Short mmCIF file of C-alpha atoms in Angstrom, two decimals:
data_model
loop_
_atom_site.label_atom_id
_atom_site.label_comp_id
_atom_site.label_asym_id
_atom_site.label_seq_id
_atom_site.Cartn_x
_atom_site.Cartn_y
_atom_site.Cartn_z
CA UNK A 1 10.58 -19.08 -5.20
CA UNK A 2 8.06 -22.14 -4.68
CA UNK A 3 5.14 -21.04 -3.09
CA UNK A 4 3.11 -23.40 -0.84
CA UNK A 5 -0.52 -23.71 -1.30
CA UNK A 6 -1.10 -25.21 1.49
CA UNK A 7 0.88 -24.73 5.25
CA UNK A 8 0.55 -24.24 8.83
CA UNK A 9 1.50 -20.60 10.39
CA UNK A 10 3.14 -20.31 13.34
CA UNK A 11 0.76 -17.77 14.66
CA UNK A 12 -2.23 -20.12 13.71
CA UNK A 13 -0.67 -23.39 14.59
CA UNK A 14 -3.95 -25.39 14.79
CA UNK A 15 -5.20 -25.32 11.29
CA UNK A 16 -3.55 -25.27 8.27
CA UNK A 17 -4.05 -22.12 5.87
CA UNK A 18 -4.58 -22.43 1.99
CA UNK A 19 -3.62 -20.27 -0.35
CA UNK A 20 -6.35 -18.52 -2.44
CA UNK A 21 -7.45 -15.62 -4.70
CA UNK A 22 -10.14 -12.94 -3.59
CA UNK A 23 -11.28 -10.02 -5.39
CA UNK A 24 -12.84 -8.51 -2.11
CA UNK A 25 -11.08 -6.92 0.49
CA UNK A 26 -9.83 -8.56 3.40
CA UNK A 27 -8.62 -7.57 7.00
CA UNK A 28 -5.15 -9.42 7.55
CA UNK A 29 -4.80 -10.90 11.03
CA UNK A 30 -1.31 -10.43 10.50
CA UNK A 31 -0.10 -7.10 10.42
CA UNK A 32 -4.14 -6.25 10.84
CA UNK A 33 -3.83 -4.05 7.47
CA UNK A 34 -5.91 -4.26 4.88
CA UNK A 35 -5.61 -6.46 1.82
CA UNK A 36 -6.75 -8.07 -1.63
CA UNK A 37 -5.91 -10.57 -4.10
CA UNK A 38 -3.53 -13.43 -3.17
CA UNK A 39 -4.06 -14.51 0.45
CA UNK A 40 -3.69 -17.61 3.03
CA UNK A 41 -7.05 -18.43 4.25
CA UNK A 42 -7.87 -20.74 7.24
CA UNK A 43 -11.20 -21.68 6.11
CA UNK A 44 -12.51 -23.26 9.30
CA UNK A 45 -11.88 -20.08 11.35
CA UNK A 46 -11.80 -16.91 9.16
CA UNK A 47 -8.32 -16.27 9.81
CA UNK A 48 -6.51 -14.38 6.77
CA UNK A 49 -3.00 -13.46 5.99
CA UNK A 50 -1.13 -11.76 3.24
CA UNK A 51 0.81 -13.07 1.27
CA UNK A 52 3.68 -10.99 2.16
CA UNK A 53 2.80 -11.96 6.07
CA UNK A 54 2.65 -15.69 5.71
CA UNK A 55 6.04 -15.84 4.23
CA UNK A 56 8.00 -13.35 5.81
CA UNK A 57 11.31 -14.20 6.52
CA UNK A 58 12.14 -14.06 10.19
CA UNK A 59 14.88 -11.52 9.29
CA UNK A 60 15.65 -9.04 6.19
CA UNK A 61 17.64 -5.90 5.25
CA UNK A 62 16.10 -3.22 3.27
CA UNK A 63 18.11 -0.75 0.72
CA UNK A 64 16.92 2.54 2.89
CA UNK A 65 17.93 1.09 6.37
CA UNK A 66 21.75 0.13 5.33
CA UNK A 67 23.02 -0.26 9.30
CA UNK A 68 19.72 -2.25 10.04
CA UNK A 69 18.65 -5.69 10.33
CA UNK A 70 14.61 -6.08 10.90
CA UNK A 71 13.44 -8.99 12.82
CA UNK A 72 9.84 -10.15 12.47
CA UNK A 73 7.61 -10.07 15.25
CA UNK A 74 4.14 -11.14 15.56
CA UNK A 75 3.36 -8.22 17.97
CA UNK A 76 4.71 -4.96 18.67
CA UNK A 77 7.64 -4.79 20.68
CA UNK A 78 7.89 -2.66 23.98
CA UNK A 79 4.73 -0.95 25.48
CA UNK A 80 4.99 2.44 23.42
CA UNK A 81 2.39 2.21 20.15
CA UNK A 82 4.57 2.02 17.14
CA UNK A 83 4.76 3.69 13.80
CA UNK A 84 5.47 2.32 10.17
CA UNK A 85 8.51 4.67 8.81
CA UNK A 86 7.33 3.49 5.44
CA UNK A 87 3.41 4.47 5.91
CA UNK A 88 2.88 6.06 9.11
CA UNK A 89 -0.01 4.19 10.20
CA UNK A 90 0.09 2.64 13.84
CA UNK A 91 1.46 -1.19 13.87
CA UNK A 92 -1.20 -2.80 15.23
CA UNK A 93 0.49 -6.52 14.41
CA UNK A 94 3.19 -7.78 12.42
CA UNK A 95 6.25 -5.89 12.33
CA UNK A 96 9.81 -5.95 11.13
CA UNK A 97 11.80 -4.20 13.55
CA UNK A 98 15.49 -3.23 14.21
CA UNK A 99 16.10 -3.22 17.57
CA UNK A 100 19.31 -0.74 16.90
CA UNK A 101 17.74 1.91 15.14
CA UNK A 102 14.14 1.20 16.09
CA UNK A 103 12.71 1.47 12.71
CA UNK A 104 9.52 -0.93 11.54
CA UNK A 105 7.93 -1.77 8.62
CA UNK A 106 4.89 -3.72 7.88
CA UNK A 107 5.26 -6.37 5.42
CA UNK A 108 3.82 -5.26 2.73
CA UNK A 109 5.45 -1.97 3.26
CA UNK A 110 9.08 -3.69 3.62
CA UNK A 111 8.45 -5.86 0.21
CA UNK A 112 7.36 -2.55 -2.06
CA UNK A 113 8.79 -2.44 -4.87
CA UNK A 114 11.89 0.02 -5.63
CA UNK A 115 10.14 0.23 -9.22
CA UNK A 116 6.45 0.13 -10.25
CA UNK A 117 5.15 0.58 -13.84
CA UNK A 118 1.86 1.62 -14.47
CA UNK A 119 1.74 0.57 -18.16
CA UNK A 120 3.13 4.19 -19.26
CA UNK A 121 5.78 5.10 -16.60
CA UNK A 122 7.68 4.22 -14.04
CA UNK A 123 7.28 4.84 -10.21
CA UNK A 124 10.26 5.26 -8.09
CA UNK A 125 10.13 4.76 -4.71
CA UNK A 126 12.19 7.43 -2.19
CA UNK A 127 12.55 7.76 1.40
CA UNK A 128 11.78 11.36 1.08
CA UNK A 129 10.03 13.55 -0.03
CA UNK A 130 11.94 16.75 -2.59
CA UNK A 131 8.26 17.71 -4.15
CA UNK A 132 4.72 18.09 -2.61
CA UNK A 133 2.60 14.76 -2.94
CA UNK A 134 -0.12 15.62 -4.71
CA UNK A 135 -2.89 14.68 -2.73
CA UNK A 136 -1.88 16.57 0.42
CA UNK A 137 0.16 18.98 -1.13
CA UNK A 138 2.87 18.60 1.61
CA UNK A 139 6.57 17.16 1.93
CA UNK A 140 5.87 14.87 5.75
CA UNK A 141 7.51 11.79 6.84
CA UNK A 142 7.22 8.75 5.24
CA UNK A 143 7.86 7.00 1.69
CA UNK A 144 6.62 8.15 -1.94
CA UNK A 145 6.74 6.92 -5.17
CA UNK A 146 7.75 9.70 -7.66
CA UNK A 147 7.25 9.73 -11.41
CA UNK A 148 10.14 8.85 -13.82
CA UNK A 149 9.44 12.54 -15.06
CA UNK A 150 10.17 13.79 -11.58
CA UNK A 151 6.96 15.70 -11.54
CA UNK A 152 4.20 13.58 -10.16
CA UNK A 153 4.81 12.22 -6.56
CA UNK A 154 2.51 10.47 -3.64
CA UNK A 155 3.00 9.76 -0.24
CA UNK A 156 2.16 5.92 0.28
CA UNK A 157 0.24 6.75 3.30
CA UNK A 158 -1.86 9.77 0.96
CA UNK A 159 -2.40 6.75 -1.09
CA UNK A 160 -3.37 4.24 1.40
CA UNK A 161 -5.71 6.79 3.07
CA UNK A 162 -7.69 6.91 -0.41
CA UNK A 163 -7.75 3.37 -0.24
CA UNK A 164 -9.66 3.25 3.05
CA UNK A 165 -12.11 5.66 2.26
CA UNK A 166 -13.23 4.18 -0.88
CA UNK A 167 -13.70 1.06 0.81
CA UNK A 168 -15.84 2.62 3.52
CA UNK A 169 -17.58 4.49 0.93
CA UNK A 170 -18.31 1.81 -1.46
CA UNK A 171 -18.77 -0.93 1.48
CA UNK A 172 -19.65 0.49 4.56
CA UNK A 173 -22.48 2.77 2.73
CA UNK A 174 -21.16 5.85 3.73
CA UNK A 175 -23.19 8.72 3.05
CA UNK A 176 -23.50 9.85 -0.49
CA UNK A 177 -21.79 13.35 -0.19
CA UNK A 178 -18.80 11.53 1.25
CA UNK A 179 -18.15 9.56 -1.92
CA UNK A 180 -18.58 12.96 -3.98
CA UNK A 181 -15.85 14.38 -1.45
CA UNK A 182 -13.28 11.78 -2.29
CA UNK A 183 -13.77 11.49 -5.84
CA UNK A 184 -12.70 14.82 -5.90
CA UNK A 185 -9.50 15.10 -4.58
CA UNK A 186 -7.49 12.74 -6.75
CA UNK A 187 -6.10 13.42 -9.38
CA UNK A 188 -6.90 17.03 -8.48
CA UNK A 189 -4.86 18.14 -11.53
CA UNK A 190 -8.43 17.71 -13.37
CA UNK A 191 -9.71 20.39 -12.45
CA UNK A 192 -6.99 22.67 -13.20
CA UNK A 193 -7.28 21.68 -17.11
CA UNK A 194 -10.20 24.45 -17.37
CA UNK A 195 -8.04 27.17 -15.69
CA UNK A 196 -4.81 27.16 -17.94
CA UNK A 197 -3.78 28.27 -22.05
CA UNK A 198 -4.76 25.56 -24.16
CA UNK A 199 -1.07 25.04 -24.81
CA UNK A 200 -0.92 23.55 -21.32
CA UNK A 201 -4.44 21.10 -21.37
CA UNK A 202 -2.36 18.55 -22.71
CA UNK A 203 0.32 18.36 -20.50
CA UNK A 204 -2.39 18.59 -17.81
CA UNK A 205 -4.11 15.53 -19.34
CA UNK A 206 -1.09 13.73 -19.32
CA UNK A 207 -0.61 14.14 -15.41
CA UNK A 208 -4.01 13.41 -14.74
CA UNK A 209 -3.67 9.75 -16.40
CA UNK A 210 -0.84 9.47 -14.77
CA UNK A 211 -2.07 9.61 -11.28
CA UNK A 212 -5.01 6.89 -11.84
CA UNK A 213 -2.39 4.54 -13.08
CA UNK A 214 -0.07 5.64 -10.96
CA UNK A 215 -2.73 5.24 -7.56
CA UNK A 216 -3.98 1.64 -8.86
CA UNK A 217 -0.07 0.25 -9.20
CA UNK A 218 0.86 1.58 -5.89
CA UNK A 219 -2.46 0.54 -4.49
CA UNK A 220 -2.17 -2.91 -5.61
CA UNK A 221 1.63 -3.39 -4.22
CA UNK A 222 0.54 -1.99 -1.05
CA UNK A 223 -2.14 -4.51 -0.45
CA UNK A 224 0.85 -7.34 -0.62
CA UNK A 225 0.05 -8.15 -4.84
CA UNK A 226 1.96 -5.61 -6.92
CA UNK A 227 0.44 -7.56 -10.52
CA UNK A 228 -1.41 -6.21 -13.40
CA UNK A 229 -4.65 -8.23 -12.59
CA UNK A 230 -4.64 -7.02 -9.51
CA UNK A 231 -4.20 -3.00 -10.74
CA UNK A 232 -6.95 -3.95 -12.81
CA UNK A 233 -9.25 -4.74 -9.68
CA UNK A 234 -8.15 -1.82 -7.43
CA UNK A 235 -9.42 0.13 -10.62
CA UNK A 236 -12.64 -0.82 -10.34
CA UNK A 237 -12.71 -0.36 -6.58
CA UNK A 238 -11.28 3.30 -6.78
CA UNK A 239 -13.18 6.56 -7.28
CA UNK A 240 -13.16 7.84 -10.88
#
């Protein structure tokens, strides 16, 4: 698909917005969620959009929703707050919503990937939940990608939470003891390594990689840019 670098939005109609490349996150004035990498930027009024948000379709189907048809909408519709199925964060902005079954999905969230590889394995993404994610260890609403091995799983919300709270640690200069606090809890499977047979370390290992891979590829999809340079950056950005 050609991709414009250069366009007026409907929602900014007075200036046109050009397509660029940042490394540092952004706010989107779209769906208001948070993003990096490939982005339309109006550059006389700080007004950013994801990719995913500039050129979203006015209508689409998605695989999980057979019976629905999502329409965009710039804001929420009806006066009741709204909730992503695929994230569970409040929509605060753009939306795709089916006015039959009431479903919505931010942008990002409706253009994830059914498959992610994070150099080693595949990601499959699933409605629900069989197996506890393993960052909060529970089975609650909302999408996951799972490992090709079936034993590894996240939440996409788990995963977006991280997200935030590295930022705010990294950017925002939270205190120093909160940073600690997050870099432990993912992949918590480290810490287990000491506690079983030696037999076992290696398998541990194994999981362990797997979750930073897995976290920067499902990171870097969520932010609108599911590529390999942009993995790479998430990397650097997340907690080791």
């Amino acid at each position: 698909m050609k991709i414009d670098k250069e366009f007026c939005h409907p929602a900014h109609p007075n200036h046109k917005l050009r397509l660029e490349y940042t490394e540092i996150p952004f706010n989107c004035d779209g769906c208001k969620e948070a993003g990096i990498g490939l982005k339309y930027k109006c550059t006389q009024c700080e007004f950013d959009l994801h990719k995913a948000c500039a050129v979203a379709p006015p209508t689409i189907t998605h695989p999980f929703y057979k019976k629905c048809e999502f329409r965009l909408c710039y804001r929420p519709p009806g006066t009741v707050m709204r909730i992503c199925d695929a994230c569970r964060d409040d929509v605060l902005g753009f939306v795709y919503h089916c006015n039959r079954c009431g479903f919505d999905l931010h942008p990002c969230c409706a253009n994830l990937p059914q498959i992610l590889d994070d150099g080693e394995n595949n990601l499959y993404l699933y409605l629900k939940l069989s197996s506890p994610c393993h960052r909060c260890g529970g089975k609650g609403a909302g999408w996951s990608y799972r490992s090709e091995c079936k034993n590894y799983n996240l939440h996409v919300s788990c995963v977006k939470q991280l997200l935030v709270e590295s930022w705010q640690a990294m950017y925002l200069n939270v205190d120093k003891n909160k940073v600690r606090e997050i870099q432990t809890r993912i992949p918590q499977l480290k810490r287990s390594i000491v506690n079983h047979p030696k037999g076992r370390q290696a398998k541990v290992k194994k999981y362990s990689q797997m979750a930073s891979g897995a976290i920067n590829v499902i990171v870097s999809a969520i932010l609108g840019d599911p590529t390999a340079i942009i993995a790479a950056v998430v990397g650097g950005l997340m907690p080791k």
